[in-house]
């Protein structure tokens, strides 16, 4: 019989290896006094003996500095890294699986060109990173809760605020239209820069025969015209403008705050052509009667306009008559003419239109001077008006006669929820008359009578009525009427059948 012989060569080190070890140990003893090498190539770990008859293992570490013992990345990760690195030249996104797409979006840089990302990336987290990187303060709620919309609206506003007519290339703004037309719904500009004024040339002794020097000077103050831009924004709903310059410092001139007639005509044509516009605000721009009439004329029979704000301007009675006509030829719900130059005739025009209006919800005439003649006209209109909910007449030189008529309105009107008569001269007797009207009112929730010379007792008693009205409104909101909601009729207390 043949015996099976187990080879032992695997467990015994070879002669060559043994001789190498001996030579290395001998060399180490013989050269102990020699200086060590500057760069040892290999540092071998100590050999661990695992018992007699076991193989002695030794790790070999490569000399490549980039070599590591880490596991090689998955091919998917390598592909994602390649896509992110070359995204600007070869954007690949919609062809990826959802989990891979999210990884790519989380790794993309916010500094990528808008020509690449605008119409390709819809992820809100990416646009949130873009917004937070660019603006330290941001209120996304003012932009419909969309970070992408916020980015494009503020980016466009920043370009418009720093546009200098005659110096900045208009293509800078118009080239952005194909990228932002689907996302911009609001434009809010608190400054318009005028053209750069060059030093005037030396005048000759002889005056000019053409007489066009004044016209040329006025033309140089025209601002950027919004017509081409607004025409390309198919979803624009809000336009909030202020023609002025911020932080002008020692370079202050009144001409920096000039809203020219050319600006006015151009803006009127712009808002007339924008059929989606719902809110239009033009404040602190020195708009007088003539310019107000030009603007309001373009808004007659506008299909979508709901709010018009021309506060803090120079509009008088002629401009207010145009606004009163607008109430009869639009769906306007909010009208703000605060801090203008409205007198009693202008208030009477508004009152005549308000008596037959069925759309307006809020009217703000604070900081004007309509006096009792205009206040009484508005009070008479409120006796028949059934839609207005908010009325602000603060700072209008009103007194007891207006308070007497308003007390009659309070006893019969069921739509007004907020009235402001602060900073007037209502007086003690006027306050008592208002208290009589409030005692029969069940719908008014806010009544501001600060600095109106009303007795504290009257203010206290009216405050109790307002508190009761607010509590009743709260209870009605919590427990709606059965006529408004049939669900309550079939509740536990009134089971069906």
Tab-separated table of C-alpha atoms in Angstrom:
chain	number	residue	atom	x	y	z
A	1	UNK	CA	0.000	0.000	0.000
A	2	UNK	CA	1.152	3.480	-0.815
A	3	UNK	CA	1.202	5.923	2.039
A	4	UNK	CA	-0.017	9.409	1.462
A	5	UNK	CA	2.791	11.842	2.089
A	6	UNK	CA	1.860	15.370	3.016
A	7	UNK	CA	4.320	17.866	1.546
A	8	UNK	CA	5.861	20.125	4.114
A	9	UNK	CA	7.482	22.552	1.773
A	10	UNK	CA	4.680	25.111	2.313
A	11	UNK	CA	5.342	25.384	6.029
A	12	UNK	CA	9.127	25.655	5.842
A	13	UNK	CA	10.715	28.806	4.522
A	14	UNK	CA	12.924	28.347	1.506
A	15	UNK	CA	16.668	28.566	1.614
A	16	UNK	CA	16.728	31.691	-0.398
A	17	UNK	CA	14.390	33.469	1.961
A	18	UNK	CA	16.303	32.185	4.978
A	19	UNK	CA	19.569	33.299	3.537
A	20	UNK	CA	18.111	36.724	2.771
A	21	UNK	CA	16.945	37.043	6.344
A	22	UNK	CA	20.349	36.007	7.660
A	23	UNK	CA	22.138	38.448	5.418
A	24	UNK	CA	19.776	41.212	6.419
A	25	UNK	CA	20.266	40.495	10.120
A	26	UNK	CA	24.038	40.264	9.682
A	27	UNK	CA	24.086	43.450	7.695
A	28	UNK	CA	22.012	45.150	10.371
A	29	UNK	CA	24.507	44.138	13.067
A	30	UNK	CA	27.541	45.070	10.964
A	31	UNK	CA	26.251	48.495	9.994
A	32	UNK	CA	24.710	49.597	13.222
A	33	UNK	CA	27.095	52.518	13.420
A	34	UNK	CA	26.261	53.772	9.914
A	35	UNK	CA	23.776	56.664	9.626
A	36	UNK	CA	20.212	55.652	8.751
A	37	UNK	CA	18.913	56.290	5.230
A	38	UNK	CA	16.926	59.496	4.691
A	39	UNK	CA	13.943	57.881	2.958
A	40	UNK	CA	13.309	54.257	3.902
A	41	UNK	CA	11.271	52.797	1.099
A	42	UNK	CA	9.479	50.062	3.018
A	43	UNK	CA	8.611	49.686	6.665
A	44	UNK	CA	7.653	46.059	7.126
A	45	UNK	CA	5.471	45.280	10.117
A	46	UNK	CA	6.731	42.727	12.635
A	47	UNK	CA	6.242	39.107	11.653
A	48	UNK	CA	3.722	37.380	13.836
A	49	UNK	CA	4.307	33.723	14.549
A	50	UNK	CA	1.163	31.678	14.619
A	51	UNK	CA	2.606	28.575	16.201
A	52	UNK	CA	4.867	25.761	15.018
A	53	UNK	CA	4.204	24.530	11.539
A	54	UNK	CA	2.269	27.662	10.495
A	55	UNK	CA	3.114	30.001	7.639
A	56	UNK	CA	4.666	33.341	8.591
A	57	UNK	CA	2.752	36.193	6.884
A	58	UNK	CA	4.228	39.561	5.976
A	59	UNK	CA	2.359	42.619	4.556
A	60	UNK	CA	3.923	44.535	1.717
A	61	UNK	CA	3.052	48.267	1.484
A	62	UNK	CA	3.464	49.905	-1.900
A	63	UNK	CA	5.604	52.992	-2.339
A	64	UNK	CA	2.788	54.831	-4.256
A	65	UNK	CA	1.629	57.710	-2.066
A	66	UNK	CA	-1.915	57.571	-3.492
A	67	UNK	CA	-2.338	53.873	-2.852
A	68	UNK	CA	-4.644	52.967	0.008
A	69	UNK	CA	-6.349	49.952	1.472
A	70	UNK	CA	-9.811	51.514	0.963
A	71	UNK	CA	-12.389	49.627	-1.043
A	72	UNK	CA	-12.630	50.698	-4.670
A	73	UNK	CA	-15.765	52.906	-5.189
A	74	UNK	CA	-18.721	51.458	-6.967
A	75	UNK	CA	-19.009	52.130	-10.664
A	76	UNK	CA	-22.226	54.071	-9.950
A	77	UNK	CA	-20.379	56.474	-7.667
A	78	UNK	CA	-17.641	56.972	-10.221
A	79	UNK	CA	-20.244	57.761	-12.884
A	80	UNK	CA	-21.989	60.273	-10.609
A	81	UNK	CA	-18.690	62.010	-9.893
A	82	UNK	CA	-17.957	62.198	-13.611
A	83	UNK	CA	-21.416	63.654	-14.365
A	84	UNK	CA	-21.037	66.311	-11.672
A	85	UNK	CA	-17.540	67.226	-12.840
A	86	UNK	CA	-18.611	67.653	-16.471
A	87	UNK	CA	-22.165	68.926	-15.882
A	88	UNK	CA	-21.534	72.354	-17.386
A	89	UNK	CA	-20.390	70.916	-20.720
A	90	UNK	CA	-22.575	67.804	-20.747
A	91	UNK	CA	-25.605	68.168	-18.441
A	92	UNK	CA	-27.101	64.724	-17.808
A	93	UNK	CA	-29.973	64.678	-15.330
A	94	UNK	CA	-33.385	63.556	-16.532
A	95	UNK	CA	-32.010	60.273	-17.900
A	96	UNK	CA	-30.891	59.157	-14.428
A	97	UNK	CA	-32.780	57.087	-11.907
A	98	UNK	CA	-34.426	59.103	-9.103
A	99	UNK	CA	-31.888	58.094	-6.438
A	100	UNK	CA	-28.960	58.872	-8.736
A	101	UNK	CA	-30.575	62.142	-9.790
A	102	UNK	CA	-30.807	63.314	-6.187
A	103	UNK	CA	-27.129	62.539	-5.603
A	104	UNK	CA	-26.132	64.546	-8.649
A	105	UNK	CA	-28.281	67.512	-7.592
A	106	UNK	CA	-26.854	67.500	-4.077
A	107	UNK	CA	-23.295	67.692	-5.466
A	108	UNK	CA	-23.824	70.370	-8.131
A	109	UNK	CA	-22.254	73.778	-7.553
A	110	UNK	CA	-24.583	76.796	-7.126
A	111	UNK	CA	-22.230	78.751	-9.410
A	112	UNK	CA	-23.206	76.893	-12.586
A	113	UNK	CA	-24.346	79.155	-15.468
A	114	UNK	CA	-28.081	79.859	-15.610
A	115	UNK	CA	-28.085	78.855	-19.262
A	116	UNK	CA	-27.423	75.308	-18.049
A	117	UNK	CA	-29.592	75.110	-14.917
A	118	UNK	CA	-32.583	77.431	-15.503
A	119	UNK	CA	-34.793	75.206	-17.615
A	120	UNK	CA	-33.263	71.884	-16.518
A	121	UNK	CA	-33.233	71.830	-12.710
A	122	UNK	CA	-36.546	72.015	-10.854
A	123	UNK	CA	-35.285	70.739	-7.497
A	124	UNK	CA	-36.088	73.263	-4.753
A	125	UNK	CA	-33.156	72.208	-2.577
A	126	UNK	CA	-30.703	73.185	-5.303
A	127	UNK	CA	-32.275	76.632	-5.727
A	128	UNK	CA	-32.373	77.041	-1.978
A	129	UNK	CA	-28.606	76.587	-1.896
A	130	UNK	CA	-28.305	79.152	-4.691
A	131	UNK	CA	-30.391	81.705	-2.735
A	132	UNK	CA	-28.699	81.227	0.622
A	133	UNK	CA	-25.278	81.475	-0.990
A	134	UNK	CA	-26.108	84.792	-2.677
A	135	UNK	CA	-28.404	86.587	-0.202
A	136	UNK	CA	-27.990	86.320	3.575
A	137	UNK	CA	-31.569	87.488	4.230
A	138	UNK	CA	-34.403	85.871	2.305
A	139	UNK	CA	-38.169	85.559	2.778
A	140	UNK	CA	-39.320	82.798	0.507
A	141	UNK	CA	-42.933	83.264	1.652
A	142	UNK	CA	-43.018	86.556	-0.289
A	143	UNK	CA	-42.270	84.604	-3.441
A	144	UNK	CA	-45.023	82.009	-3.236
A	145	UNK	CA	-42.888	79.611	-1.186
A	146	UNK	CA	-40.751	78.741	-4.230
A	147	UNK	CA	-36.971	79.076	-3.985
A	148	UNK	CA	-36.567	78.962	-7.756
A	149	UNK	CA	-39.047	81.769	-8.238
A	150	UNK	CA	-37.322	83.761	-5.513
A	151	UNK	CA	-33.921	83.336	-7.160
A	152	UNK	CA	-35.021	84.525	-10.596
A	153	UNK	CA	-37.138	87.403	-9.283
A	154	UNK	CA	-34.363	88.774	-7.088
A	155	UNK	CA	-31.733	88.166	-9.745
A	156	UNK	CA	-33.792	90.124	-12.287
A	157	UNK	CA	-34.509	92.895	-9.775
A	158	UNK	CA	-30.804	93.225	-9.028
A	159	UNK	CA	-30.033	93.692	-12.732
A	160	UNK	CA	-32.764	96.322	-13.101
A	161	UNK	CA	-31.705	98.252	-9.993
A	162	UNK	CA	-28.169	98.676	-11.326
A	163	UNK	CA	-29.077	99.313	-14.965
A	164	UNK	CA	-27.696	102.651	-16.190
A	165	UNK	CA	-29.354	103.909	-19.407
A	166	UNK	CA	-26.815	104.634	-22.101
A	167	UNK	CA	-24.109	102.683	-20.285
A	168	UNK	CA	-25.423	99.191	-19.523
A	169	UNK	CA	-26.134	96.928	-22.480
A	170	UNK	CA	-29.893	96.135	-22.633
A	171	UNK	CA	-28.997	92.623	-23.797
A	172	UNK	CA	-27.915	91.870	-20.227
A	173	UNK	CA	-31.585	91.903	-19.220
A	174	UNK	CA	-33.243	90.721	-22.420
A	175	UNK	CA	-30.966	87.671	-22.664
A	176	UNK	CA	-32.343	86.561	-19.304
A	177	UNK	CA	-35.941	86.462	-20.573
A	178	UNK	CA	-35.886	82.930	-22.075
A	179	UNK	CA	-34.534	81.644	-18.773
A	180	UNK	CA	-36.881	83.368	-16.308
A	181	UNK	CA	-40.119	83.989	-18.226
A	182	UNK	CA	-41.876	81.000	-16.607
A	183	UNK	CA	-40.851	81.796	-13.033
A	184	UNK	CA	-41.080	85.580	-12.528
A	185	UNK	CA	-44.477	86.669	-11.187
A	186	UNK	CA	-43.474	89.794	-9.278
A	187	UNK	CA	-41.052	92.676	-9.836
A	188	UNK	CA	-40.276	94.989	-6.909
A	189	UNK	CA	-37.875	97.836	-7.652
A	190	UNK	CA	-37.032	100.469	-5.061
A	191	UNK	CA	-34.721	102.445	-7.343
A	192	UNK	CA	-34.180	103.407	-10.989
A	193	UNK	CA	-30.779	104.798	-11.890
A	194	UNK	CA	-30.748	107.773	-14.293
A	195	UNK	CA	-28.257	108.112	-17.147
A	196	UNK	CA	-24.761	109.308	-16.401
A	197	UNK	CA	-24.631	113.082	-16.772
A	198	UNK	CA	-21.541	114.263	-18.602
A	199	UNK	CA	-20.065	117.706	-17.940
A	200	UNK	CA	-21.868	120.301	-20.088
A	201	UNK	CA	-19.866	121.615	-23.047
A	202	UNK	CA	-18.711	125.234	-22.902
A	203	UNK	CA	-21.418	127.559	-24.143
A	204	UNK	CA	-20.742	129.972	-26.942
A	205	UNK	CA	-21.542	133.598	-26.692
A	206	UNK	CA	-24.388	133.279	-29.184
A	207	UNK	CA	-27.508	131.437	-27.917
A	208	UNK	CA	-28.774	128.454	-29.830
A	209	UNK	CA	-31.509	129.109	-32.374
A	210	UNK	CA	-32.995	125.617	-32.167
A	211	UNK	CA	-34.100	126.015	-28.559
A	212	UNK	CA	-33.668	122.286	-27.888
A	213	UNK	CA	-31.242	122.537	-25.001
A	214	UNK	CA	-33.964	122.106	-22.361
A	215	UNK	CA	-35.468	119.172	-24.201
A	216	UNK	CA	-32.096	117.448	-24.456
A	217	UNK	CA	-31.555	117.917	-20.733
A	218	UNK	CA	-34.936	116.358	-19.930
A	219	UNK	CA	-34.299	113.394	-22.226
A	220	UNK	CA	-31.110	112.571	-20.390
A	221	UNK	CA	-33.103	111.844	-17.215
A	222	UNK	CA	-35.279	109.098	-18.694
A	223	UNK	CA	-34.957	105.745	-16.970
A	224	UNK	CA	-34.981	102.162	-18.210
A	225	UNK	CA	-38.152	101.379	-20.168
A	226	UNK	CA	-39.842	98.181	-18.967
A	227	UNK	CA	-41.924	97.541	-22.096
A	228	UNK	CA	-39.814	94.841	-23.753
A	229	UNK	CA	-39.142	93.085	-20.475
A	230	UNK	CA	-42.744	92.950	-19.242
A	231	UNK	CA	-43.971	91.835	-22.664
A	232	UNK	CA	-41.791	88.750	-22.343
A	233	UNK	CA	-42.976	87.819	-18.821
A	234	UNK	CA	-46.147	85.885	-19.516
A	235	UNK	CA	-46.958	85.225	-15.826
A	236	UNK	CA	-46.268	88.671	-14.316
A	237	UNK	CA	-48.882	89.573	-11.676
A	238	UNK	CA	-47.290	92.276	-9.509
A	239	UNK	CA	-45.350	95.427	-10.380
A	240	UNK	CA	-44.024	97.538	-7.485
A	241	UNK	CA	-41.932	100.541	-8.569
A	242	UNK	CA	-40.191	103.524	-6.989
A	243	UNK	CA	-38.486	106.040	-9.288
A	244	UNK	CA	-35.590	107.227	-7.180
A	245	UNK	CA	-32.017	106.480	-6.140
A	246	UNK	CA	-30.895	104.872	-2.903
A	247	UNK	CA	-27.659	105.652	-1.085
A	248	UNK	CA	-26.835	108.641	-3.291
A	249	UNK	CA	-24.918	110.291	-0.435
A	250	UNK	CA	-23.278	113.595	-1.273
A	251	UNK	CA	-24.352	113.258	-4.912
A	252	UNK	CA	-27.979	114.039	-4.005
A	253	UNK	CA	-29.976	115.986	-6.572
A	254	UNK	CA	-33.733	116.329	-6.960
A	255	UNK	CA	-33.379	115.209	-10.573
A	256	UNK	CA	-32.445	111.747	-9.311
A	257	UNK	CA	-36.072	111.365	-8.183
A	258	UNK	CA	-37.703	112.646	-11.354
A	259	UNK	CA	-40.458	110.563	-12.986
A	260	UNK	CA	-40.467	112.089	-16.467
A	261	UNK	CA	-43.364	112.226	-18.914
A	262	UNK	CA	-41.518	109.853	-21.219
A	263	UNK	CA	-41.248	107.414	-18.319
A	264	UNK	CA	-44.953	107.890	-17.619
A	265	UNK	CA	-46.120	107.232	-21.176
A	266	UNK	CA	-43.856	104.206	-21.501
A	267	UNK	CA	-45.064	102.768	-18.182
A	268	UNK	CA	-48.713	103.378	-19.119
A	269	UNK	CA	-48.284	101.427	-22.349
A	270	UNK	CA	-46.491	98.664	-20.431
A	271	UNK	CA	-49.201	98.080	-17.823
A	272	UNK	CA	-51.943	98.315	-20.431
A	273	UNK	CA	-50.340	95.545	-22.482
A	274	UNK	CA	-49.785	93.316	-19.429
A	275	UNK	CA	-53.117	91.515	-19.265
A	276	UNK	CA	-52.076	89.342	-16.303
A	277	UNK	CA	-51.203	92.241	-13.973
A	278	UNK	CA	-53.144	92.079	-10.685
A	279	UNK	CA	-51.205	94.472	-8.434
A	280	UNK	CA	-49.689	97.791	-9.530
A	281	UNK	CA	-47.819	100.019	-7.091
A	282	UNK	CA	-46.067	103.283	-7.951
A	283	UNK	CA	-45.078	105.083	-4.757
A	284	UNK	CA	-42.681	107.880	-3.741
A	285	UNK	CA	-42.200	108.937	-7.361
A	286	UNK	CA	-43.648	112.487	-7.478
A	287	UNK	CA	-46.639	111.464	-9.575
A	288	UNK	CA	-48.849	114.514	-10.096
A	289	UNK	CA	-52.370	114.850	-11.507
A	290	UNK	CA	-51.354	114.791	-15.164
A	291	UNK	CA	-49.197	111.698	-14.828
A	292	UNK	CA	-51.780	109.953	-12.652
A	293	UNK	CA	-54.461	110.516	-15.289
A	294	UNK	CA	-52.181	109.079	-17.980
A	295	UNK	CA	-51.539	105.954	-15.920
A	296	UNK	CA	-55.143	105.451	-14.799
A	297	UNK	CA	-56.451	105.939	-18.330
A	298	UNK	CA	-54.396	102.942	-19.422
A	299	UNK	CA	-55.966	100.814	-16.657
A	300	UNK	CA	-59.599	101.379	-17.616
A	301	UNK	CA	-61.384	98.074	-18.281
A	302	UNK	CA	-58.267	96.118	-17.334
A	303	UNK	CA	-59.273	92.442	-17.117
A	304	UNK	CA	-57.174	91.427	-14.106
A	305	UNK	CA	-56.199	94.484	-12.006
A	306	UNK	CA	-57.227	94.114	-8.338
A	307	UNK	CA	-54.975	96.517	-6.400
A	308	UNK	CA	-53.779	100.033	-7.223
A	309	UNK	CA	-51.350	101.826	-4.905
A	310	UNK	CA	-50.366	105.424	-5.738
A	311	UNK	CA	-49.544	106.486	-2.193
A	312	UNK	CA	-46.895	109.047	-1.199
A	313	UNK	CA	-47.169	111.100	-4.382
A	314	UNK	CA	-48.513	114.510	-5.426
A	315	UNK	CA	-51.972	113.522	-6.685
A	316	UNK	CA	-54.745	116.084	-6.218
A	317	UNK	CA	-58.455	116.192	-6.968
A	318	UNK	CA	-58.074	115.881	-10.756
A	319	UNK	CA	-56.117	112.673	-10.378
A	320	UNK	CA	-58.609	111.340	-7.824
A	321	UNK	CA	-61.487	111.946	-10.228
A	322	UNK	CA	-59.706	109.668	-12.679
A	323	UNK	CA	-59.356	107.056	-9.920
A	324	UNK	CA	-63.083	107.356	-9.173
A	325	UNK	CA	-63.817	106.647	-12.836
A	326	UNK	CA	-61.574	103.612	-12.617
A	327	UNK	CA	-63.781	102.184	-9.848
A	328	UNK	CA	-66.635	101.993	-12.345
A	329	UNK	CA	-64.516	100.497	-15.138
A	330	UNK	CA	-62.498	97.788	-13.432
A	331	UNK	CA	-62.564	94.986	-10.882
A	332	UNK	CA	-60.461	96.964	-8.423
A	333	UNK	CA	-60.589	95.614	-4.856
A	334	UNK	CA	-57.909	97.728	-3.122
A	335	UNK	CA	-57.263	101.453	-3.687
A	336	UNK	CA	-54.496	103.249	-1.777
A	337	UNK	CA	-54.128	107.026	-2.184
A	338	UNK	CA	-52.472	107.749	1.156
A	339	UNK	CA	-50.259	110.813	1.648
A	340	UNK	CA	-51.289	112.754	-1.440
A	341	UNK	CA	-53.031	116.107	-1.923
A	342	UNK	CA	-56.660	114.988	-1.979
A	343	UNK	CA	-59.198	117.588	-0.876
A	344	UNK	CA	-62.953	117.564	-0.399
A	345	UNK	CA	-63.846	117.587	-4.160
A	346	UNK	CA	-61.703	114.526	-4.741
A	347	UNK	CA	-63.315	112.697	-1.801
A	348	UNK	CA	-66.762	113.572	-3.137
A	349	UNK	CA	-65.850	112.029	-6.501
A	350	UNK	CA	-64.758	108.861	-4.755
A	351	UNK	CA	-67.937	108.819	-2.669
A	352	UNK	CA	-70.125	109.047	-5.756
A	353	UNK	CA	-68.359	106.066	-7.305
A	354	UNK	CA	-68.311	104.159	-4.011
A	355	UNK	CA	-72.079	104.398	-3.565
A	356	UNK	CA	-72.634	102.224	-6.648
A	357	UNK	CA	-69.512	100.062	-6.461
A	358	UNK	CA	-69.724	96.326	-5.765
A	359	UNK	CA	-66.053	95.295	-5.896
A	360	UNK	CA	-63.896	97.596	-3.749
A	361	UNK	CA	-62.945	96.095	-0.364
A	362	UNK	CA	-60.332	98.540	0.952
A	363	UNK	CA	-59.981	102.341	0.621
A	364	UNK	CA	-57.006	104.189	2.127
A	365	UNK	CA	-57.072	108.003	2.174
A	366	UNK	CA	-54.896	108.674	5.220
A	367	UNK	CA	-52.673	111.760	5.394
A	368	UNK	CA	-54.784	113.857	3.033
A	369	UNK	CA	-57.077	116.790	3.797
A	370	UNK	CA	-60.630	115.874	2.812
A	371	UNK	CA	-62.076	117.607	5.938
A	372	UNK	CA	-65.694	117.216	7.033
A	373	UNK	CA	-67.107	117.985	3.606
A	374	UNK	CA	-65.336	115.015	2.094
A	375	UNK	CA	-65.823	112.830	5.161
A	376	UNK	CA	-69.572	113.353	5.173
A	377	UNK	CA	-69.765	112.500	1.474
A	378	UNK	CA	-67.994	109.198	2.128
A	379	UNK	CA	-70.272	108.487	5.100
A	380	UNK	CA	-73.364	108.970	2.934
A	381	UNK	CA	-71.906	106.552	0.359
A	382	UNK	CA	-71.301	103.908	3.032
A	383	UNK	CA	-74.988	103.876	3.899
A	384	UNK	CA	-75.692	102.206	0.552
A	385	UNK	CA	-72.377	100.471	-0.131
A	386	UNK	CA	-72.444	96.746	0.682
A	387	UNK	CA	-68.892	95.625	-0.146
A	388	UNK	CA	-66.279	97.873	1.526
A	389	UNK	CA	-64.657	96.222	4.563
A	390	UNK	CA	-61.685	98.522	5.377
A	391	UNK	CA	-61.690	102.330	5.508
A	392	UNK	CA	-58.664	104.438	6.564
A	393	UNK	CA	-59.306	108.168	7.058
A	394	UNK	CA	-56.538	108.960	9.534
A	395	UNK	CA	-55.066	112.466	9.474
A	396	UNK	CA	-57.756	114.166	7.339
A	397	UNK	CA	-58.903	117.062	9.558
A	398	UNK	CA	-62.212	115.345	10.384
A	399	UNK	CA	-64.361	116.470	13.311
A	400	UNK	CA	-67.749	115.994	14.969
A	401	UNK	CA	-70.015	116.352	11.860
A	402	UNK	CA	-68.282	113.431	10.186
A	403	UNK	CA	-68.476	111.391	13.412
A	404	UNK	CA	-72.226	111.987	13.617
A	405	UNK	CA	-72.821	110.544	10.139
A	406	UNK	CA	-70.425	107.660	10.745
A	407	UNK	CA	-72.380	106.710	13.855
A	408	UNK	CA	-75.448	106.259	11.644
A	409	UNK	CA	-73.378	104.134	9.273
A	410	UNK	CA	-72.195	101.909	12.119
A	411	UNK	CA	-75.764	101.156	13.169
A	412	UNK	CA	-76.848	99.909	9.724
A	413	UNK	CA	-73.691	98.790	7.889
A	414	UNK	CA	-72.926	95.067	8.139
A	415	UNK	CA	-69.824	94.794	5.949
A	416	UNK	CA	-67.277	97.170	7.494
A	417	UNK	CA	-64.795	95.340	9.724
A	418	UNK	CA	-62.046	97.985	10.135
A	419	UNK	CA	-62.204	101.800	10.444
A	420	UNK	CA	-59.307	104.144	11.208
A	421	UNK	CA	-60.069	107.725	12.335
A	422	UNK	CA	-56.815	108.369	14.182
A	423	UNK	CA	-55.146	111.817	14.243
A	424	UNK	CA	-58.400	113.724	13.672
A	425	UNK	CA	-60.473	116.103	15.812
A	426	UNK	CA	-63.441	113.917	16.678
A	427	UNK	CA	-63.816	115.457	20.149
A	428	UNK	CA	-65.790	114.389	23.211
A	429	UNK	CA	-69.252	114.755	21.649
A	430	UNK	CA	-68.128	112.996	18.478
A	431	UNK	CA	-66.840	110.102	20.571
A	432	UNK	CA	-70.210	109.768	22.340
A	433	UNK	CA	-72.041	109.679	19.018
A	434	UNK	CA	-69.702	106.994	17.715
A	435	UNK	CA	-70.350	105.004	20.899
A	436	UNK	CA	-74.082	105.128	20.239
A	437	UNK	CA	-73.554	103.737	16.754
A	438	UNK	CA	-71.177	101.050	18.025
A	439	UNK	CA	-73.735	99.800	20.537
A	440	UNK	CA	-75.840	98.490	17.636
A	441	UNK	CA	-72.961	97.183	15.520
A	442	UNK	CA	-72.067	93.461	15.453
A	443	UNK	CA	-69.536	93.273	12.613
A	444	UNK	CA	-66.837	95.902	13.252
A	445	UNK	CA	-63.639	94.287	14.585
A	446	UNK	CA	-61.132	97.201	14.525
A	447	UNK	CA	-61.755	100.872	15.297
A	448	UNK	CA	-58.685	103.129	15.667
A	449	UNK	CA	-59.407	106.419	17.471
A	450	UNK	CA	-55.928	107.284	18.727
A	451	UNK	CA	-55.081	110.986	19.019
A	452	UNK	CA	-58.629	112.018	18.114
A	453	UNK	CA	-59.625	113.779	21.365
A	454	UNK	CA	-62.168	111.088	22.309
A	455	UNK	CA	-62.890	110.575	26.014
A	456	UNK	CA	-61.221	107.577	27.617
A	457	UNK	CA	-64.555	106.279	28.850
A	458	UNK	CA	-65.957	106.255	25.323
A	459	UNK	CA	-62.853	104.493	24.022
A	460	UNK	CA	-63.145	101.897	26.807
A	461	UNK	CA	-66.823	101.166	26.141
A	462	UNK	CA	-66.225	100.919	22.388
A	463	UNK	CA	-63.317	98.571	23.098
A	464	UNK	CA	-65.671	96.260	25.002
A	465	UNK	CA	-68.052	96.193	22.031
A	466	UNK	CA	-65.159	95.408	19.682
A	467	UNK	CA	-64.015	92.594	21.972
A	468	UNK	CA	-67.503	91.104	21.973
A	469	UNK	CA	-67.651	91.338	18.172
A	470	UNK	CA	-64.279	89.619	17.795
A	471	UNK	CA	-65.309	86.850	20.178
A	472	UNK	CA	-68.556	86.322	18.280
A	473	UNK	CA	-66.624	86.178	14.997
A	474	UNK	CA	-64.235	83.634	16.490
A	475	UNK	CA	-67.070	81.463	17.739
A	476	UNK	CA	-68.776	81.672	14.351
A	477	UNK	CA	-65.556	80.555	12.661
A	478	UNK	CA	-65.294	77.592	15.046
A	479	UNK	CA	-68.988	76.699	14.809
A	480	UNK	CA	-70.321	77.736	11.408
A	481	UNK	CA	-74.019	78.160	10.888
A	482	UNK	CA	-76.035	75.076	9.844
A	483	UNK	CA	-77.160	77.010	6.812
A	484	UNK	CA	-73.529	77.405	5.768
A	485	UNK	CA	-72.442	73.845	6.487
A	486	UNK	CA	-74.876	70.906	6.288
A	487	UNK	CA	-72.421	68.710	8.159
A	488	UNK	CA	-73.394	70.182	11.533
A	489	UNK	CA	-77.022	69.233	10.966
A	490	UNK	CA	-76.088	65.561	10.756
A	491	UNK	CA	-73.778	65.583	13.775
A	492	UNK	CA	-74.148	63.576	17.011
A	493	UNK	CA	-76.828	65.911	18.353
A	494	UNK	CA	-78.930	65.643	15.183
A	495	UNK	CA	-78.458	62.132	13.839
A	496	UNK	CA	-79.873	61.464	10.435
A	497	UNK	CA	-83.031	59.258	10.514
